Amino acid sequence: MSHTAEIIAVGTELLLGNIANTNAQEISESLSTLGINVFWHTVVGDNPIRLKEALDIARRRADILITTGGLGPTYDDLTKQTICEVFGKPLVLHRDILEEIREFYEGTVHAPMPENNTQQAELPAGCVIFENPVGTAPGCAFEQDGVHVLMLPGPPHEMRTMLRRHALPYLRALSSEIIVSHDVMTFGMGESFVDQLLHQKMAAMSNPTLATYAKPFEVRLRATAKARSQEAAEAMLAPVVEEVRAVLGPVVYGVDVSGLAECCFAHLLRRGLTLATAESCTGGLVAEQITALPGASKIYRGGVVSYWTSVKQGVLGVPQEILDADGPVSEPCARAMAEGVRRITGADLAVSVTGVAGPEPDERGVPVGIVYIGLATPDGVFCRCVDTGKRQRSLLQGLAANHAFDVVRRYLTGLPIKL
């Protein structure tokens, strides 16, 4: 049987934008692995009337309702009470749970339990109780009129623990199918061009499916299959992934990887090579992304952020004649920066980034968005020039960093450096 789910997040702070609804994202990702279709996300403030309206709508269109938030002890934590009213379930006080909450306060908080915490020990009659080892609010699940209702706490670390320990095992028993997805990661081709090349195939697919998702600096294609086993789903997905690789060619840089930094890390590690960085307009973003990966010390030697021209000359050894004749944002400067940082760190490869991040052109009139990527290698020095366009500073820097990693990736895999 195929199940459809709706996730209802309760909390006025979500509507006000004070916090992001990360719980819904994590629950949706988890449910997809169980073959449960999540068709709706709803956010409701701490208002029992509006929550009741949302529940009345949800129970008519989904057979699994998962709520987060509103299980605390304060006056506006009314999720359980409202759900029980909608589904006609009485609340029952569980004295063993109440005693556990008292012990938590006495042993951890070193204070008597406030009496309003008593409502956290009241749960729907006949429900399955979800213990909360990292908080005081237990969750629960029950089935009524063919609808399964699961209540999880709002704090993300409490929700995550309860989801993994209790909610997912409960839901796993309801579904006989699983959903498996693979993300094909691309860089160097816009979403519209990717869609143009694969549109007919994507439109004709039902199971498995293929869809594009534009990220800030790249395009992800998600191939998804539903089957009764992991093996059957993988067999359905393999030819889809291979066809995407064949159609898109070198712009595909990996499958199920977090980004270009991880891709480069894997190639460097496999070949036993080291990397160094020299950055100007990206301000250390390339170094930050590579060092964020566990084990980065095995491949990353170090880097220099040379924002001032004098640092390019004094630290990296960029010849003054290059700075005078061509300027700090130029191909000769990018090449010299890469050679300099490779020399001073002793790395096998060194990548450099220099460009104009704005908001105005540089002193030589180089437009905002022009970026040069240099790469120094045992086989010589290479360079790529890109026009990232006049965009928000952080987006320009992120795109420039991706180009730096793409240059490294292409060199390591024998592809042309220039797009």
Coordinates of C-alpha atoms in Angstrom, one line a residue:
M1 CA 0.0 0.0 0.0
S2 CA 1.3 3.5 -0.9
H3 CA 1.1 6.1 1.9
T4 CA 0.8 9.8 1.6
A5 CA 2.1 12.1 4.4
E6 CA 1.6 15.6 5.6
I7 CA 4.0 17.3 7.9
I8 CA 2.5 20.0 10.2
A9 CA 5.0 22.2 12.0
V10 CA 3.5 24.1 15.0
G11 CA 5.1 27.3 16.2
T12 CA 4.5 31.0 15.8
E13 CA 8.3 31.5 15.7
L14 CA 8.4 29.6 12.3
L15 CA 5.8 31.9 10.8
L16 CA 7.7 35.0 12.0
G17 CA 10.9 33.7 10.4
N18 CA 12.7 33.6 13.7
I19 CA 13.9 30.0 13.0
A20 CA 13.9 27.9 9.9
N21 CA 11.8 24.8 9.6
T22 CA 14.6 22.3 9.3
N23 CA 12.5 19.6 10.9
A24 CA 10.3 19.3 7.9
Q25 CA 13.3 18.9 5.6
E26 CA 14.8 16.1 7.7
I27 CA 11.5 14.3 8.1
S28 CA 10.8 14.4 4.4
E29 CA 14.2 13.0 3.5
S30 CA 13.7 10.2 6.0
L31 CA 10.2 9.3 4.8
S32 CA 11.4 9.2 1.2
T33 CA 13.7 6.3 2.1
L34 CA 10.6 4.4 3.4
G35 CA 8.6 4.8 0.2
I36 CA 6.2 7.3 1.9
N37 CA 5.2 10.2 -0.3
V38 CA 5.3 13.6 1.4
F39 CA 2.8 15.8 -0.5
W40 CA 2.3 18.7 1.8
H41 CA 4.2 20.8 4.3
T42 CA 2.1 23.0 6.6
V43 CA 3.1 25.6 9.2
V44 CA 0.7 26.7 11.8
G45 CA 1.2 29.2 14.7
D46 CA 0.5 28.4 18.3
N47 CA -3.2 28.8 17.8
P48 CA -5.6 25.9 18.5
I49 CA -8.3 27.1 16.1
R50 CA -6.0 27.4 13.1
L51 CA -4.3 24.1 14.1
K52 CA -7.7 22.4 14.2
E53 CA -8.5 23.8 10.7
A54 CA -5.1 22.5 9.4
L55 CA -5.7 19.0 10.9
D56 CA -9.2 18.8 9.4
I57 CA -7.8 19.5 6.0
A58 CA -4.8 17.2 6.4
R59 CA -6.8 14.2 7.6
R60 CA -8.9 14.3 4.4
R61 CA -5.9 14.2 2.0
A62 CA -3.2 12.2 3.8
D63 CA -3.1 9.0 5.8
I64 CA 0.0 9.9 7.8
L65 CA 0.1 13.1 9.7
I66 CA 3.4 14.1 11.5
T67 CA 3.4 17.1 13.7
T68 CA 6.4 18.8 15.3
G69 CA 6.3 21.3 18.1
G70 CA 3.7 22.2 20.7
L71 CA 4.5 19.4 23.2
G72 CA 6.1 21.6 25.8
P73 CA 4.7 22.6 29.2
T74 CA 3.7 26.2 28.5
Y75 CA 0.2 27.6 28.0
D76 CA 0.6 27.8 24.2
D77 CA 1.8 24.2 23.8
L78 CA -1.5 22.8 22.8
T79 CA -0.7 20.3 20.0
K80 CA -1.7 17.2 21.9
Q81 CA -4.9 18.7 23.2
T82 CA -6.0 20.0 19.8
I83 CA -5.2 16.7 18.0
C84 CA -7.1 14.7 20.6
E85 CA -10.1 17.0 20.2
V86 CA -10.0 16.6 16.4
F87 CA -9.7 12.8 16.5
G88 CA -11.9 12.2 19.5
K89 CA -9.2 10.7 21.7
P90 CA -9.1 11.3 25.5
L91 CA -5.9 12.3 27.2
V92 CA -4.6 9.9 29.8
L93 CA -2.1 10.8 32.5
H94 CA 0.9 8.4 32.6
R95 CA 2.2 8.5 36.1
D96 CA 5.4 6.7 35.2
I97 CA 6.3 9.3 32.7
L98 CA 5.4 12.1 35.2
E99 CA 7.8 10.5 37.6
E100 CA 10.6 10.4 35.0
I101 CA 10.0 14.1 34.3
R102 CA 10.3 14.8 38.1
E103 CA 13.5 12.9 38.3
F104 CA 14.9 14.8 35.3
Y105 CA 14.3 18.1 37.0
E106 CA 15.7 16.9 40.3
G107 CA 18.8 15.2 38.8
T108 CA 19.6 17.6 35.9
V109 CA 18.1 20.9 36.7
H110 CA 18.4 20.5 40.5
A111 CA 15.0 22.1 41.1
P112 CA 11.5 20.8 41.7
M113 CA 9.4 20.1 38.6
P114 CA 7.0 23.0 37.7
E115 CA 3.4 21.7 37.9
N116 CA 2.7 22.8 34.4
N117 CA 5.0 20.0 33.2
T118 CA 2.4 17.6 34.2
Q119 CA 0.7 18.0 30.9
Q120 CA 3.7 16.5 29.2
A121 CA 2.8 13.2 30.8
E122 CA -0.7 13.3 29.4
L123 CA -1.0 11.3 26.1
P124 CA -3.8 10.1 23.9
A125 CA -5.5 6.9 25.1
G126 CA -4.1 3.8 23.5
C127 CA -1.1 5.5 21.8
V128 CA 2.4 4.2 21.2
I129 CA 4.7 6.2 23.4
F130 CA 7.9 7.6 22.0
E131 CA 10.5 8.1 24.8
N132 CA 12.5 11.3 24.7
P133 CA 16.0 10.7 26.2
V134 CA 17.2 14.2 25.4
G135 CA 14.2 16.3 26.7
T136 CA 11.1 16.2 28.9
A137 CA 8.4 16.0 26.2
P138 CA 7.6 12.4 25.1
G139 CA 6.1 11.9 21.6
C140 CA 3.5 9.4 20.5
A141 CA 1.6 7.8 17.6
F142 CA -1.9 6.4 17.1
E143 CA -4.1 5.3 14.3
Q144 CA -7.7 6.6 14.0
D145 CA -10.1 6.0 11.1
G146 CA -7.2 4.9 8.8
V147 CA -5.0 7.9 9.6
H148 CA -1.7 7.5 11.5
V149 CA -0.9 10.5 13.6
L150 CA 2.7 11.0 15.0
M151 CA 3.6 13.8 17.4
L152 CA 7.3 14.8 17.7
P153 CA 8.9 17.6 19.7
G154 CA 10.0 20.9 18.1
P155 CA 13.6 21.3 19.2
P156 CA 15.6 19.8 16.3
H157 CA 18.0 17.7 18.4
E158 CA 15.0 16.2 20.3
M159 CA 13.0 15.7 17.1
R160 CA 15.9 14.0 15.3
T161 CA 16.5 11.6 18.1
M162 CA 12.9 10.6 18.4
L163 CA 12.5 10.3 14.6
R164 CA 15.4 7.9 14.3
R165 CA 14.7 5.8 17.4
H166 CA 10.9 5.6 17.3
A167 CA 9.0 7.3 14.4
L168 CA 10.9 5.7 11.5
P169 CA 10.6 2.1 12.9
Y170 CA 6.9 2.7 13.5
L171 CA 6.5 4.0 9.9
R172 CA 8.7 1.4 8.3
A173 CA 6.1 -1.3 9.3
L174 CA 3.4 0.6 7.3
S175 CA 5.2 0.5 3.9
S176 CA 6.2 -2.3 1.7
E177 CA 8.2 -0.1 -0.8
I178 CA 11.3 2.0 -0.5
I179 CA 12.4 5.1 -2.5
V180 CA 16.0 5.4 -3.6
S181 CA 17.5 8.5 -5.1
H182 CA 20.8 9.4 -6.6
D183 CA 22.0 13.0 -7.2
V184 CA 24.0 13.6 -10.4
M185 CA 26.0 16.8 -9.8
T186 CA 26.9 19.1 -12.6
F187 CA 28.8 22.4 -13.0
G188 CA 29.3 24.6 -16.1
M189 CA 25.9 24.3 -17.7
G190 CA 22.7 26.2 -16.8
E191 CA 19.5 24.6 -15.7
S192 CA 17.7 25.6 -18.9
F193 CA 20.4 24.0 -21.1
V194 CA 20.3 20.8 -19.0
D195 CA 16.6 20.6 -19.2
Q196 CA 16.7 21.2 -23.0
L197 CA 19.0 18.2 -23.4
L198 CA 17.0 15.9 -21.2
H199 CA 13.5 17.3 -21.3
Q200 CA 11.9 14.6 -23.5
K201 CA 13.4 11.8 -21.4
M202 CA 12.3 13.4 -18.1
A203 CA 8.8 14.1 -19.3
A204 CA 8.3 10.5 -20.4
M205 CA 9.5 8.9 -17.1
S206 CA 7.2 7.8 -14.3
N207 CA 9.2 5.3 -12.3
P208 CA 12.1 5.9 -12.1
T209 CA 11.9 9.7 -12.4
L210 CA 14.5 12.4 -13.2
A211 CA 14.2 16.0 -12.2
T212 CA 16.5 19.1 -12.2
Y213 CA 17.2 21.3 -9.2
A214 CA 19.1 24.5 -9.7
K215 CA 21.4 25.2 -6.8
P216 CA 23.2 28.6 -6.4
F217 CA 26.2 27.7 -8.4
E218 CA 25.4 24.4 -10.1
V219 CA 22.6 22.1 -11.3
R220 CA 21.6 18.8 -9.6
L221 CA 19.7 16.1 -11.3
R222 CA 17.9 13.7 -8.9
A223 CA 17.1 10.2 -10.2
T224 CA 14.5 8.5 -8.1
A225 CA 13.0 5.0 -8.1
K226 CA 10.4 3.2 -6.0
A227 CA 10.6 -0.5 -5.6
R228 CA 10.2 -3.3 -3.1
S229 CA 13.9 -3.6 -2.4
Q230 CA 17.1 -1.5 -2.5
E231 CA 18.6 -3.9 -5.1
A232 CA 15.5 -3.5 -7.4
A233 CA 15.6 0.3 -7.1
E234 CA 19.3 0.4 -7.8
A235 CA 18.8 -1.7 -11.0
M236 CA 16.2 0.8 -12.2
L237 CA 18.5 3.8 -11.5
A238 CA 21.8 2.6 -12.9
P239 CA 20.8 3.1 -16.6
V240 CA 19.3 6.5 -15.9
V241 CA 22.5 7.8 -14.2
E242 CA 24.6 6.4 -17.1
E243 CA 22.5 8.1 -19.7
V244 CA 22.7 11.4 -17.9
R245 CA 26.5 11.1 -17.9
A246 CA 26.5 10.2 -21.6
V247 CA 24.3 13.2 -22.5
L248 CA 25.9 15.9 -20.4
G249 CA 29.5 14.7 -20.6
P250 CA 32.2 16.6 -18.7
V251 CA 29.8 18.9 -16.8
V252 CA 28.9 15.9 -14.6
Y253 CA 31.4 15.9 -11.8
G254 CA 30.0 13.2 -9.5
V255 CA 27.1 11.3 -8.1
D256 CA 26.0 11.7 -4.5
V257 CA 28.8 14.0 -3.5
S258 CA 28.3 17.2 -1.5
G259 CA 30.0 19.5 -4.0
L260 CA 33.1 20.2 -6.1
A261 CA 35.3 20.5 -3.1
E262 CA 34.6 16.9 -2.1
C263 CA 35.1 15.8 -5.7
C264 CA 38.5 17.4 -5.9
F265 CA 39.4 16.0 -2.4
A266 CA 38.7 12.5 -3.6
H267 CA 40.7 12.8 -6.8
L268 CA 43.7 14.3 -5.0
L269 CA 43.6 11.6 -2.3
R270 CA 43.3 8.9 -4.8
R271 CA 46.4 10.2 -6.7
G272 CA 48.4 11.1 -3.6
L273 CA 48.7 14.7 -4.6
T274 CA 48.6 17.9 -2.5
L275 CA 47.0 21.3 -3.1
A276 CA 47.6 24.9 -2.1
T277 CA 45.5 28.0 -2.7
A278 CA 46.1 31.7 -3.4
E279 CA 43.0 33.8 -3.2
S280 CA 42.0 37.4 -3.6
C281 CA 38.4 38.1 -4.4
T282 CA 37.1 34.9 -2.8
G283 CA 38.8 35.9 0.5
G284 CA 39.7 32.3 1.6
L285 CA 36.5 30.6 0.5
V286 CA 38.3 27.9 -1.5
A287 CA 40.5 27.1 1.5
E288 CA 37.5 27.1 3.8
Q289 CA 35.6 24.6 1.6
I290 CA 38.4 22.2 1.3
T291 CA 39.4 22.3 5.0
A292 CA 35.8 21.7 6.0
L293 CA 36.2 18.1 4.7
P294 CA 37.4 15.5 7.2
G295 CA 41.0 14.4 6.4
A296 CA 41.8 17.6 4.5
S297 CA 45.2 17.7 6.0
K298 CA 46.2 14.7 3.9
I299 CA 45.9 16.8 0.7
Y300 CA 45.9 20.5 1.6
R301 CA 49.2 22.2 2.3
G302 CA 48.0 25.8 2.9
G303 CA 47.1 29.0 1.3
V304 CA 47.5 32.8 1.1
V305 CA 44.7 35.4 1.0
S306 CA 46.4 38.2 -0.9
Y307 CA 43.8 41.0 -1.0
W308 CA 46.3 43.8 -1.4
T309 CA 48.5 44.1 -4.4
S310 CA 51.5 44.5 -2.1
V311 CA 50.8 41.1 -0.6
K312 CA 50.6 39.5 -4.1
Q313 CA 54.0 40.9 -4.8
G314 CA 55.7 40.6 -1.4
V315 CA 54.4 37.2 -0.3
L316 CA 53.4 35.3 -3.4
G317 CA 56.2 36.9 -5.5
V318 CA 54.1 38.2 -8.3
P319 CA 56.6 40.3 -10.4
Q320 CA 56.0 44.0 -10.1
E321 CA 56.2 44.4 -13.9
I322 CA 53.1 42.1 -14.2
L323 CA 51.2 44.2 -11.6
D324 CA 52.2 47.4 -13.4
A325 CA 51.6 46.2 -17.0
D326 CA 48.6 43.9 -16.6
G327 CA 47.2 44.7 -13.2
P328 CA 46.2 42.4 -10.2
V329 CA 43.1 41.1 -12.1
S330 CA 44.6 39.6 -15.1
E331 CA 45.7 36.2 -16.5
P332 CA 49.4 36.9 -15.9
C333 CA 48.7 37.7 -12.3
A334 CA 46.6 34.6 -11.7
R335 CA 49.3 32.5 -13.2
A336 CA 52.0 34.1 -11.1
M337 CA 49.9 33.8 -7.9
A338 CA 49.4 30.0 -8.5
E339 CA 53.1 29.6 -9.2
G340 CA 54.0 31.6 -6.1
V341 CA 51.9 29.7 -3.6
R342 CA 52.9 26.3 -5.1
R343 CA 56.6 27.3 -4.6
I344 CA 56.2 28.5 -1.0
T345 CA 54.1 25.6 0.2
G346 CA 55.7 22.8 -1.8
A347 CA 52.3 21.6 -3.0
D348 CA 51.9 19.4 -6.1
L349 CA 49.1 21.7 -7.5
A350 CA 48.2 25.2 -6.6
V351 CA 45.0 27.1 -7.6
S352 CA 44.6 30.9 -7.6
V353 CA 41.6 33.2 -7.8
T354 CA 41.7 36.9 -8.6
G355 CA 38.8 39.0 -9.7
V356 CA 36.5 42.0 -9.2
A357 CA 33.8 41.4 -6.6
G358 CA 32.4 44.9 -6.8
P359 CA 30.4 46.9 -6.2
E360 CA 32.5 49.0 -8.7
P361 CA 35.0 48.1 -11.4
D362 CA 38.6 48.1 -10.2
E363 CA 41.0 51.0 -10.7
R364 CA 41.9 49.8 -14.2
G365 CA 38.3 49.6 -15.3
V366 CA 38.0 45.8 -15.1
P367 CA 34.2 45.1 -14.8
V368 CA 32.6 43.6 -11.8
G369 CA 32.3 39.8 -12.2
I370 CA 35.5 39.2 -14.2
V371 CA 37.5 36.4 -12.5
Y372 CA 40.7 34.7 -13.4
I373 CA 41.5 31.2 -12.1
G374 CA 45.2 30.0 -12.3
L375 CA 46.4 26.5 -11.8
A376 CA 50.1 25.6 -11.4
T377 CA 51.0 22.0 -12.0
P378 CA 54.1 19.9 -12.8
D379 CA 52.9 20.0 -16.4
G380 CA 52.8 23.8 -16.6
V381 CA 50.5 26.7 -15.6
F382 CA 46.9 27.0 -16.9
C383 CA 44.3 29.7 -16.6
R384 CA 40.6 30.2 -17.0
C385 CA 38.8 33.5 -17.4
V386 CA 35.1 33.7 -16.5
D387 CA 32.6 36.5 -16.5
T388 CA 30.3 35.7 -13.5
G389 CA 28.1 38.7 -14.1
K390 CA 27.3 41.6 -11.8
R391 CA 25.7 39.8 -9.0
Q392 CA 25.5 39.8 -5.2
R393 CA 29.0 39.6 -3.7
S394 CA 28.6 36.3 -1.8
L395 CA 27.1 34.7 -5.0
L396 CA 30.0 35.9 -7.1
Q397 CA 32.5 34.6 -4.6
G398 CA 30.8 31.2 -4.4
L399 CA 30.7 30.9 -8.1
A400 CA 34.4 31.8 -8.4
A401 CA 35.3 29.2 -5.8
N402 CA 33.4 26.6 -7.8
H403 CA 35.3 27.5 -10.9
A404 CA 38.5 27.1 -9.0
F405 CA 37.6 23.6 -7.9
D406 CA 36.3 22.8 -11.4
V407 CA 39.7 23.8 -12.9
V408 CA 41.4 21.4 -10.4
R409 CA 38.9 18.7 -11.1
R410 CA 39.3 18.9 -14.9
Y411 CA 43.1 18.8 -14.7
L412 CA 43.0 15.7 -12.5
T413 CA 40.6 13.9 -14.8
G414 CA 42.3 14.9 -18.1
L415 CA 39.6 17.2 -19.3
P416 CA 40.2 20.6 -21.0
I417 CA 40.6 23.4 -18.4
K418 CA 38.6 26.0 -20.3
L419 CA 34.9 25.7 -20.6

